[in-house]
XYZ file of C-alpha atoms in Angstrom:
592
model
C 109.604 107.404 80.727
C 107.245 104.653 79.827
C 108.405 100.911 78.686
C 105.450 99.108 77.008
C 107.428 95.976 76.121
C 106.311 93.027 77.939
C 109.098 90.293 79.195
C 108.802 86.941 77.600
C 109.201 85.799 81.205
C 105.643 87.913 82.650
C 103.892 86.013 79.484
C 104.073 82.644 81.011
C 102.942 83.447 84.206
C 99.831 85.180 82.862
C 98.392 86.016 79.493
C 98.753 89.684 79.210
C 95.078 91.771 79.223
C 93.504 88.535 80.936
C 93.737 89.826 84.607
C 89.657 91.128 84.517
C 87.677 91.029 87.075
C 87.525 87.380 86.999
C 91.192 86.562 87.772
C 91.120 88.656 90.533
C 87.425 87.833 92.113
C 88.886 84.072 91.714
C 92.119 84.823 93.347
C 90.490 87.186 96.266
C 88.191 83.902 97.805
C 91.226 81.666 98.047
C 91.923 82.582 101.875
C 95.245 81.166 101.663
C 96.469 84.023 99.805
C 96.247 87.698 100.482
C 96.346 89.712 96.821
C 95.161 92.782 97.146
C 95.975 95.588 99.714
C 92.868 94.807 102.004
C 92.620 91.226 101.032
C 89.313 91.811 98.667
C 88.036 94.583 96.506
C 85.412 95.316 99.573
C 88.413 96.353 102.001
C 86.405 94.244 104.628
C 90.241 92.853 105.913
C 88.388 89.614 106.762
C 89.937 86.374 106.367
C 88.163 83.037 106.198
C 90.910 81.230 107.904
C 90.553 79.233 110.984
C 92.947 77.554 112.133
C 94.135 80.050 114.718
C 91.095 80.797 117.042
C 90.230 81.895 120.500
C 91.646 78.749 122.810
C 94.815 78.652 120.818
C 95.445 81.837 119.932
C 98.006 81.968 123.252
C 99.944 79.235 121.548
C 101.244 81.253 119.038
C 105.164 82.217 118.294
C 107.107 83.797 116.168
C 107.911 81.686 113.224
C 110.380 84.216 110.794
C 110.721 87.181 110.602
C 112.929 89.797 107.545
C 114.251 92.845 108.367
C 113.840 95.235 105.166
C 117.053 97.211 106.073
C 115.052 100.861 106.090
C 114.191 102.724 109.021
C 111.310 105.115 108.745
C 107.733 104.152 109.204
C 106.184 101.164 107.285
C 102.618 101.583 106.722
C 100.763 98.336 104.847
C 100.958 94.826 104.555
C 102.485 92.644 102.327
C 100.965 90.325 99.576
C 100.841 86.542 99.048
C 100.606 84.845 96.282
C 101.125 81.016 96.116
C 104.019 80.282 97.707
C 105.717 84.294 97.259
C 105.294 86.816 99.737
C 105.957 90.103 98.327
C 107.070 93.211 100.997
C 107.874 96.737 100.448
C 109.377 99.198 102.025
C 109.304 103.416 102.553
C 111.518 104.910 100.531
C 113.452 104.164 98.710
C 110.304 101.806 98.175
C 112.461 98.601 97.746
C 110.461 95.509 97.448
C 111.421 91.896 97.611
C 109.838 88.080 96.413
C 110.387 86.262 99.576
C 110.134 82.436 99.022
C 107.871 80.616 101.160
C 109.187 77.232 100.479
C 112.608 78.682 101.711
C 112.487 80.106 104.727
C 111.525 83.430 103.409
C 114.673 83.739 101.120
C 114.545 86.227 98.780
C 113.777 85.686 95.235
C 114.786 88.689 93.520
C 115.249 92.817 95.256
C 114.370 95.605 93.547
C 115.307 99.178 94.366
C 113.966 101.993 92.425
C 116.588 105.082 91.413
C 114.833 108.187 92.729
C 116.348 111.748 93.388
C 116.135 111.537 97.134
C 117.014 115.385 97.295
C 114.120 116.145 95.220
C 111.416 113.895 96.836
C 111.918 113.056 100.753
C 111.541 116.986 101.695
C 108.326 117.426 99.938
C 106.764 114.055 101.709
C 104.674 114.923 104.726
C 104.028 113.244 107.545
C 107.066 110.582 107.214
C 108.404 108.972 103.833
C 105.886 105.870 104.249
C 104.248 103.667 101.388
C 101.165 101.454 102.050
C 101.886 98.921 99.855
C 101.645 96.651 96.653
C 99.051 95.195 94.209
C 99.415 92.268 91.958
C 97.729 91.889 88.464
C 98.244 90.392 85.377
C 101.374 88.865 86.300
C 102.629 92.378 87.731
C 103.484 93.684 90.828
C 102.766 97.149 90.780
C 104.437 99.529 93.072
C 103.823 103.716 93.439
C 106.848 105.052 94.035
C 106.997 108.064 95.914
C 108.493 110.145 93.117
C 105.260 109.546 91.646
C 106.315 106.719 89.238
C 103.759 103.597 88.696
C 106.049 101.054 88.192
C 104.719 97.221 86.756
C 107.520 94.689 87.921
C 107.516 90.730 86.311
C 106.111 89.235 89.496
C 108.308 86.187 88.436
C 111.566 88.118 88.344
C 110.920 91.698 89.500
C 112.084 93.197 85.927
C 110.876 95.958 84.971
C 108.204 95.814 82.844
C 106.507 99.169 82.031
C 106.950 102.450 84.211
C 105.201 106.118 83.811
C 105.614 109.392 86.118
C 102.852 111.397 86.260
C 103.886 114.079 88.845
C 106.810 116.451 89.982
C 108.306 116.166 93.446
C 109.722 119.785 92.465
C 106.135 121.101 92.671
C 105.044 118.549 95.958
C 104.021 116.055 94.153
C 104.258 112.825 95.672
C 103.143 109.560 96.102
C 102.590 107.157 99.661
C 99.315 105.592 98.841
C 99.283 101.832 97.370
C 98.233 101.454 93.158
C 94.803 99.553 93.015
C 94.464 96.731 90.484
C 90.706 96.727 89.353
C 89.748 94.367 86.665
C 91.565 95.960 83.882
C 92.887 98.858 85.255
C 95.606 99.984 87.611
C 93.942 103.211 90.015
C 96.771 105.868 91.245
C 96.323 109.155 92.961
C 98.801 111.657 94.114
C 99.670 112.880 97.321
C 100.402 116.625 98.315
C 97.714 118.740 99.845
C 100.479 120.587 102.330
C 102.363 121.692 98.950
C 99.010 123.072 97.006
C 99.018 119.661 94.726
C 95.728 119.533 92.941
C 94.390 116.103 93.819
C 93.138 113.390 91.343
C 92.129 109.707 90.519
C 94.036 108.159 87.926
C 93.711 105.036 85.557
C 95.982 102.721 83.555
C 95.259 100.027 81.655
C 97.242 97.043 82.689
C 100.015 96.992 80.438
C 100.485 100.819 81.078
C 97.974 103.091 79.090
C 96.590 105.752 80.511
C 92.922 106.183 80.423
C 91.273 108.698 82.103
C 92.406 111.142 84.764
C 89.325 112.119 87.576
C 89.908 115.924 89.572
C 88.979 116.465 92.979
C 88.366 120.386 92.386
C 87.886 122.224 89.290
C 85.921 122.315 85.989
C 83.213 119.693 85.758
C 84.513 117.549 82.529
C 87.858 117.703 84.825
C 86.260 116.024 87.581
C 84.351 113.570 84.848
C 81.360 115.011 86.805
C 77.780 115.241 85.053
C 76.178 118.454 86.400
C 72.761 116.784 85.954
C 73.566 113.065 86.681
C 76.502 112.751 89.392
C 74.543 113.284 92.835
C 75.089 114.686 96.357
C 72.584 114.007 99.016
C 70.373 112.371 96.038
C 70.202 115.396 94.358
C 72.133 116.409 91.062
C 75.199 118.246 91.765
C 74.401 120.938 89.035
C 76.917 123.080 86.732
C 80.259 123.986 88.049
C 79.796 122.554 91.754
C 83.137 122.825 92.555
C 84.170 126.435 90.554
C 81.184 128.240 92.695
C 83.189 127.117 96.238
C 86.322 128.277 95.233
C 87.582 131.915 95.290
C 89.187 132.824 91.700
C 91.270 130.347 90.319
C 92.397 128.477 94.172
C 90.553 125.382 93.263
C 94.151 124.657 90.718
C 96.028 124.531 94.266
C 93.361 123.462 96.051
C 94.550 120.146 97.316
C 91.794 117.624 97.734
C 94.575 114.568 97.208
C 93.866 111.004 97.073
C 96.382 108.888 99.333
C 94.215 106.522 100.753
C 92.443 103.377 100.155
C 90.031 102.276 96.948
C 87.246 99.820 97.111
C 85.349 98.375 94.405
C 82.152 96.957 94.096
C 82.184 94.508 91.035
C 78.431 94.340 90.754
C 77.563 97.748 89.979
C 81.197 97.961 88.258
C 81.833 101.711 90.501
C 84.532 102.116 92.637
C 84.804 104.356 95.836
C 87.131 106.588 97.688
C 88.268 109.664 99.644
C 89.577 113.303 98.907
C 91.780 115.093 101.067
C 92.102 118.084 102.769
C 91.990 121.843 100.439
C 95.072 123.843 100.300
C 95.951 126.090 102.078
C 95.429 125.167 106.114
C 94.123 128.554 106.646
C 90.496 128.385 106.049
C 90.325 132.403 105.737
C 92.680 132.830 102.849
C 90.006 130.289 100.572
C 86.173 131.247 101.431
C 83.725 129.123 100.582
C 82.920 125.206 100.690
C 86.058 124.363 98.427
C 84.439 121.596 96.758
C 85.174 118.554 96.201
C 87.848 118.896 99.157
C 87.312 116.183 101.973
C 84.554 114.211 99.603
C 83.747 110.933 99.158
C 83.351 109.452 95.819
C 81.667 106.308 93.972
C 82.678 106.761 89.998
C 81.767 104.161 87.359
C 85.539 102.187 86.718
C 85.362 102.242 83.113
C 84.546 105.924 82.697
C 85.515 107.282 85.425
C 82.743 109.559 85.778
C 81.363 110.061 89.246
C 77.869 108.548 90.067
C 77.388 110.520 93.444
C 79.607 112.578 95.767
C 79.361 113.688 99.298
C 81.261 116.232 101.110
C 81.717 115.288 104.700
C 83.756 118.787 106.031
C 82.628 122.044 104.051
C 85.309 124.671 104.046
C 87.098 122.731 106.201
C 89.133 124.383 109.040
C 91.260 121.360 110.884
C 92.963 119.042 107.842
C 90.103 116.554 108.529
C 91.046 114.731 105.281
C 88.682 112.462 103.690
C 90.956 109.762 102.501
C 90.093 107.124 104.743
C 88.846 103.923 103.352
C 85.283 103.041 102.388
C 84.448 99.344 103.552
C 81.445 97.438 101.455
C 79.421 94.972 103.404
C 75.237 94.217 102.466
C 73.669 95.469 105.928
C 69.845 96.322 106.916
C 69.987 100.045 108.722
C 66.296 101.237 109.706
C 64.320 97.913 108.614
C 65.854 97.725 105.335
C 68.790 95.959 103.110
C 71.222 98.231 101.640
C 74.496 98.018 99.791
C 76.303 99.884 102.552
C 79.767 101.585 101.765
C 80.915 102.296 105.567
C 83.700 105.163 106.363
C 85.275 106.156 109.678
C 86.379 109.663 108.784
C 89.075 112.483 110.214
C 86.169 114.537 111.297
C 85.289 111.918 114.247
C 82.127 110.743 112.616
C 81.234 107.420 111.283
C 79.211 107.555 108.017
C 77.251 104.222 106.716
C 76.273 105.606 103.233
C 74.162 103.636 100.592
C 77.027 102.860 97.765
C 74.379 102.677 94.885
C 72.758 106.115 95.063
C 75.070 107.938 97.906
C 71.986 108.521 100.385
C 73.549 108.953 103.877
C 71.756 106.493 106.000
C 73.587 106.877 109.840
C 76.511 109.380 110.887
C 77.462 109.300 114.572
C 80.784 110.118 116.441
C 82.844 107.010 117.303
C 85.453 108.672 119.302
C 83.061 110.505 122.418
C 85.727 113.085 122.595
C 84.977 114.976 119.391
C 83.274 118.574 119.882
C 84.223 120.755 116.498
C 80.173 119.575 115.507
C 78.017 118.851 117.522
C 76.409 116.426 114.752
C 75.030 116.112 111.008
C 72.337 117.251 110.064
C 70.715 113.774 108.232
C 68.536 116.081 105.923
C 71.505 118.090 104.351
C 74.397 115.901 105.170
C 76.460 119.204 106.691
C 78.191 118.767 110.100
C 76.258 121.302 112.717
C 79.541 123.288 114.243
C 80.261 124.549 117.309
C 81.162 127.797 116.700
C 84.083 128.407 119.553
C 86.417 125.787 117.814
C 85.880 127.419 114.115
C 89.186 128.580 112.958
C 87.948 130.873 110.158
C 85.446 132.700 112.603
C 88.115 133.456 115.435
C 90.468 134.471 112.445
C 94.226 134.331 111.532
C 96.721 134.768 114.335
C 94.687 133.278 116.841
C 95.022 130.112 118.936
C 91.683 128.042 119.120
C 91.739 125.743 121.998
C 90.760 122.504 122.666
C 89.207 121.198 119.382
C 88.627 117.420 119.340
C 89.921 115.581 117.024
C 93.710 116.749 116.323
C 94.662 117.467 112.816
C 95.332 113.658 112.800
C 91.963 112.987 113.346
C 89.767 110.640 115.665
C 90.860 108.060 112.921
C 94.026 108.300 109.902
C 94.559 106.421 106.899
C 95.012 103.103 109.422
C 92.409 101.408 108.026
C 89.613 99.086 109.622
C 88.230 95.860 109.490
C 84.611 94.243 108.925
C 83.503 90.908 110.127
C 80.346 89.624 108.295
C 80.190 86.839 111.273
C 79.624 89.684 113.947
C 78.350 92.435 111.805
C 80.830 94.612 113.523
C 83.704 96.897 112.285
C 86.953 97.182 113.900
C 88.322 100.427 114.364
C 91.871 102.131 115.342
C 91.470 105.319 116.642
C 92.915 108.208 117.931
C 91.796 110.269 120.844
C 93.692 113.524 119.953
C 93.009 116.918 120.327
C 94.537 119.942 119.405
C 95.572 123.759 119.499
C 95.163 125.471 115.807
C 96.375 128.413 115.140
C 95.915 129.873 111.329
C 98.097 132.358 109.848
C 98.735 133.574 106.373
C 101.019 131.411 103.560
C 101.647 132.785 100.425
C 101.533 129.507 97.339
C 105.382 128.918 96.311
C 105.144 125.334 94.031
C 107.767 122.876 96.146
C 107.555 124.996 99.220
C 104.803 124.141 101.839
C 101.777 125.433 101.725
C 100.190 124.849 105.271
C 99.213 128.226 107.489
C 99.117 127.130 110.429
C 100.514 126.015 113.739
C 99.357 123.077 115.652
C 99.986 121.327 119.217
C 98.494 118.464 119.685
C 97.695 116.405 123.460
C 95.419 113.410 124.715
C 91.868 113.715 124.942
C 90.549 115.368 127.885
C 89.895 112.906 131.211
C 93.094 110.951 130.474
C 96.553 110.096 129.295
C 95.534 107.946 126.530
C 95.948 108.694 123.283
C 93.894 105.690 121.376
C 91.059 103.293 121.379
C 90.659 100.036 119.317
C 86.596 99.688 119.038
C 84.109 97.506 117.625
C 81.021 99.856 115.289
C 77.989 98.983 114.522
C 77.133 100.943 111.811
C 73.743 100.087 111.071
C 72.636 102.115 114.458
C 76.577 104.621 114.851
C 77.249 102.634 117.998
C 80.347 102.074 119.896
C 80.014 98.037 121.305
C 83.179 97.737 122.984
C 86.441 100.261 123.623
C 89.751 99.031 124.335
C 91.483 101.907 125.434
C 95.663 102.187 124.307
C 98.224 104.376 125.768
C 99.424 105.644 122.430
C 96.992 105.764 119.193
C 96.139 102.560 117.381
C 97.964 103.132 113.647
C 97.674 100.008 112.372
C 95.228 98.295 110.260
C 93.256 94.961 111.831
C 92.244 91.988 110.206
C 88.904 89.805 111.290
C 89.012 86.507 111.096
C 86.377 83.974 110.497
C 86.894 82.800 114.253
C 86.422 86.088 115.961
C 89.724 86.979 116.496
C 90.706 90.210 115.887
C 94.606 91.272 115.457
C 96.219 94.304 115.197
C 99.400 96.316 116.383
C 100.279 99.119 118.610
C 102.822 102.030 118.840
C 104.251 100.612 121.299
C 105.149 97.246 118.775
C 102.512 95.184 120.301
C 100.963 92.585 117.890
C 97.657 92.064 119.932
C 94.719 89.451 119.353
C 91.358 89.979 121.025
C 88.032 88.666 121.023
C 85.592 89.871 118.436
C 82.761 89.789 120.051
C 83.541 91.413 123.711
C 87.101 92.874 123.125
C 88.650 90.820 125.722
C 92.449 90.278 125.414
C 93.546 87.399 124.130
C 97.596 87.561 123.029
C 99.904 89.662 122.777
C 103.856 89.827 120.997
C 106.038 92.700 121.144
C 107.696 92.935 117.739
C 110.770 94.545 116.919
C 109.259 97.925 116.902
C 106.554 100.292 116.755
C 103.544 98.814 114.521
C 102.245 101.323 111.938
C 101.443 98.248 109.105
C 98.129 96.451 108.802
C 97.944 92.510 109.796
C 97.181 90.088 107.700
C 96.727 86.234 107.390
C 97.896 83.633 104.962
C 98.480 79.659 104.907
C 101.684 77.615 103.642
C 101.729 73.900 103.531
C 98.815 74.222 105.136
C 99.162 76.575 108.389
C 98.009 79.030 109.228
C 100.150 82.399 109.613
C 99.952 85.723 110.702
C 102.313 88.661 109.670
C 102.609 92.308 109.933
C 105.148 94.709 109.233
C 107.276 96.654 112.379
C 108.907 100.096 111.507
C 108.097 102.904 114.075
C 107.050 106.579 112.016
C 103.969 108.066 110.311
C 102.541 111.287 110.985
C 102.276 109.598 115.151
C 105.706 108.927 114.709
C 108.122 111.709 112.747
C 109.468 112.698 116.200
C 110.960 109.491 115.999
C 111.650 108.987 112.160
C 113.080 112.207 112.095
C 115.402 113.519 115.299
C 116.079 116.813 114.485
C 112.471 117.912 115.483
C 112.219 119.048 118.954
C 109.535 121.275 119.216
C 106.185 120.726 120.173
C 104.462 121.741 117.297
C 107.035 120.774 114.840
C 105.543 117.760 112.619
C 102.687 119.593 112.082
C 101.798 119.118 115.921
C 102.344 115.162 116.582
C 106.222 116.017 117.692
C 105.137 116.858 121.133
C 102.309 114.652 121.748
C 103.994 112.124 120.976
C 107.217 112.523 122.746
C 107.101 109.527 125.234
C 107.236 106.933 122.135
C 110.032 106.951 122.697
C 110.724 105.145 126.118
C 109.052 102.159 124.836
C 110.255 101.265 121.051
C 112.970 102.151 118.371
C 113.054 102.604 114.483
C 113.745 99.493 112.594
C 111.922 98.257 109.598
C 110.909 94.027 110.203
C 108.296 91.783 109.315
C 107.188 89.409 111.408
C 105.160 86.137 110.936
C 103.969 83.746 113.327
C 102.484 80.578 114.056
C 100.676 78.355 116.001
């Protein structure tokens, strides 16, 4: 259903088609607020704030916290805006106005209808959301039933709602809606269920305007055989049709989950493509373009400026959703627009955003030994051939391959400080047993192939590092190992301190420049969210949301599994989470 009226109510808080670029650039360098997912339309997560800063950072307590009444995991942050902070929640996706000058009391609830039945089996990897995005007097939320849904920020009516996909065929929704000047940006989650993945845009008052494939025929993809480049070269006629056996590429996966970044300058925003359906690599030969790609497109055509495919025929659900962080960085002697992305695969990529030249790719977690590199001249990963899935064949168990399906990195996204020039990464330091077997395509059933266990990295028990990158040269700086993996997003602030939250429920602050421990909180439980920063009446706070789950996490969202492999391997490795935290969904602010 789709409601294009607008409330009388939205229309005084903001003139309806105004929210361009310009509102939004305005609103993003007020540091008191935090209105976008990342903060800014760069995804840096970098706050000028600095009030709170290395010698008082130990000062700092709990000032309120809200419990959100849900217990699976709660991926994001939560938005402010003046004096309302807005926080959502997994499904059922409820979100609530809390009122700053009140405590935190709530302003208004709202708690979408969705057919629970149909939905919550088809979501993998937990029932999680990452978040909100405000606009044009709108709070826009992506409901996991796949239903963008524009609330009144002033009164959390209704204003316009549209469902694009079919939880009866796998299609979901977990990733946030991106406001972008004038549009709202959705994609569609799926890739275990043979969803065909895609980028799409509203206007803001609820108009669809163009939809953007991952896989397929090239006007489907809004790709321009002779214009849209890979590796500075033009992609040609049907690049993705050629890497695709038959008609796969219309299951092919290749969903779009994560995080979108926008560069207002050149007007092109950029992003990540998932995994290809099925798991098995030998049921779909060839490269299975443009699977586990990343993507700069022009925002008001949608057509794709340059692509870059990081895994080729990829055989270990290295998805490419991850974000893609803009900074302005000299790598080899000179200036470039950089668009920086810490990948599945292990390897860090510092790309050139204008023209999609790669410029560095190096490993950030040591551990990873599917490749042993990239090859800088044609961008593909150089594999070592004992870990390749497709080569040792179905019904066999390759051993040992570093990273685990959940990568040396997830969706948890990073941080950039212009100050140090350093990016802040959680990491995992998985690795995993993968064994492939043969899955016939049934829409609404799963469409995976293979069996996974998953363990620490060898030479250790732990399971995560939180590092500082240089990605001008691929360079670790500084490693803080973690017993569990670090799935929460950071934030940088303008005083080098660094926060961010553990599996554990650790809210930790360190030192930007060395890594050295600074504070620590343990919240209510395990931290999955991303931290962020905000001032009221002019303090300085820092919040994040608590809920234990995610892929790391299912064991724990969801009791009944007790194998090993079950949760598509993370039920096993996992299994001491829980002697150190419980589910419950809470935000937590504090103070100095």
């Amino acid at each position: 259903m789709k409601l294009k009226t607008l409330s009388l109510a939205m229309m005084t808080l903001a003139v309806p088609g105004l929210a361009t670029a310009d509102e939004l650039l305005e609103m993003q360098k007020n540091p008191n607020n935090w209105v976008m997912p990342a903060g800014n339309y760069n995804n840096q997560r970098y706050s000028e704030l600095t009030q709170i800063n290395k010698d008082n950072v130990k000062d700092l307590n709990m000032a309120w916290s809200f419990s959100t009444g849900v217990l699976r995991g709660h991926e994001g942050n939560s938005l402010v805006i003046g004096d309302t902070m807005y926080v959502h929640t997994p499904f059922p996706n409820i979100v609530y106005a809390l009122d700053l000058n009140n405590d935190g009391a709530m302003k208004w609830k709202y708690e979408p209808k969705q057919n629970y039945d149909e939905t919550v089996p088809v979501m993998c990897c937990d029932t999680v959301n990452r978040g909100l995005s405000y606009g044009d007097g709108k709070i826009f939320l992506n409901q996991a039933d796949t239903t963008l849904v524009a609330l009144d920020a002033k009164n959390g009516k209704v204003v316009w709602s549209d469902q694009r996909g079919d939880p009866k065929k796998g299609e979901t929704s977990t990733g946030a809606a991106f406001v972008v000047k004038d549009k709202v940006l959705v994609g569609i989650s799926g890739g275990e269920f043979g969803v065909r993945g895609y980028i799409k845009a509203y206007s803001l008052d609820g108009k669809e305007q163009y939809t953007a494939y991952s896989t397929g025929p090239d006007n489907e993809m809004l790709v321009d055989p002779k214009k849209t480049m890979s590796m500075l070269k033009p992609v040609g006629k049907d690049s993705s049709l050629k890497t695709w056996q038959g008609d796969q590429w219309k299951i092919g996966g290749g969903t779009t989950w994560g995080w979108i970044s926008y560069d207002p300058d050149l007007n092109m925003f950029y992003y990540g493509s998932g995994n290809p359906s099925t798991w098995n690599p030998v049921q779909r030969p060839g490269d299975n373009k443009w699977s586990m790609s990343l993507w700069g497109r022009d925002l008001d055509t949608g057509m794709a400026k340059w692509v870059y495919q990081m895994t080729p025929h990829d055989e270990w659900d290295y998805d490419g959703v991850n974000e893609v962080i803009l900074a302005d960085q000299k790598v080899k002697g000179k200036m470039h627009k950089t668009a920086v992305h810490f990948d599945r695969n292990g390897f860090g990529y510092t790309m050139d955003r204008v023209t999609g030249e790669l410029l560095v790719a190096e490993k950030f977690d040591p551990a990873v030994n599917w490749a042993t590199g990239i090859n800088m001249k044609t961008g593909l990963p150089e594999r070592t051939a004992k870990y390749s899935t497709a080569a040792n064949g179905e019904d066999v168990n390759t051993t040992g391959i570093c990273p685990a399906a959940l990568g040396s990195k997830d969706q948890q996204p990073a941080a950039f400080s212009p100050r140090t020039g350093l990016y802040y990464v959680p990491t995992n330091h998985v690795c995993m047993d993968y064994e492939p077997f043969e899955v016939e395509y049934v829409a609404g059933q799963p469409y995976v192939g293979a069996t996974l266990n998953m363990f620490p990295a060898p030479g250790g028990t732990h399971m995560g590092n939180f590092i500082a990158w240089d990605a001008r040269e691929g360079k670790i700086v500084w490693s803080n190992p973690e017993r569990f993996s670090v799935w929460s997003g950071p934030v940088a602030t303008a005083t080098d301190v660094v926060f961010y939250g553990t599996l554990e429920g650790y809210l930790k602050a360190v030192d930007a420049q060395t890594g050295r421990e600074l504070w620590r909180f343990k919240t209510a439980s395990g931290v999955i969210g991303n931290v962020n920063t905000y001032t009221h009446d002019g303090k300085q706070y820092i919040s994040v949301l608590s809920g234990v789950g995610g892929w790391a996490g299912i064991g724990m969202a969801i009791p009944d599994l007790e194998n090993s492999s079950d949760g598509l391997g993370a039920v096993g490795a996992y299994k001491a989470l829980s002697s150190w935290t419980n589910l419950g969904g809470v935000l937590s602010v504090f103070s100095l």
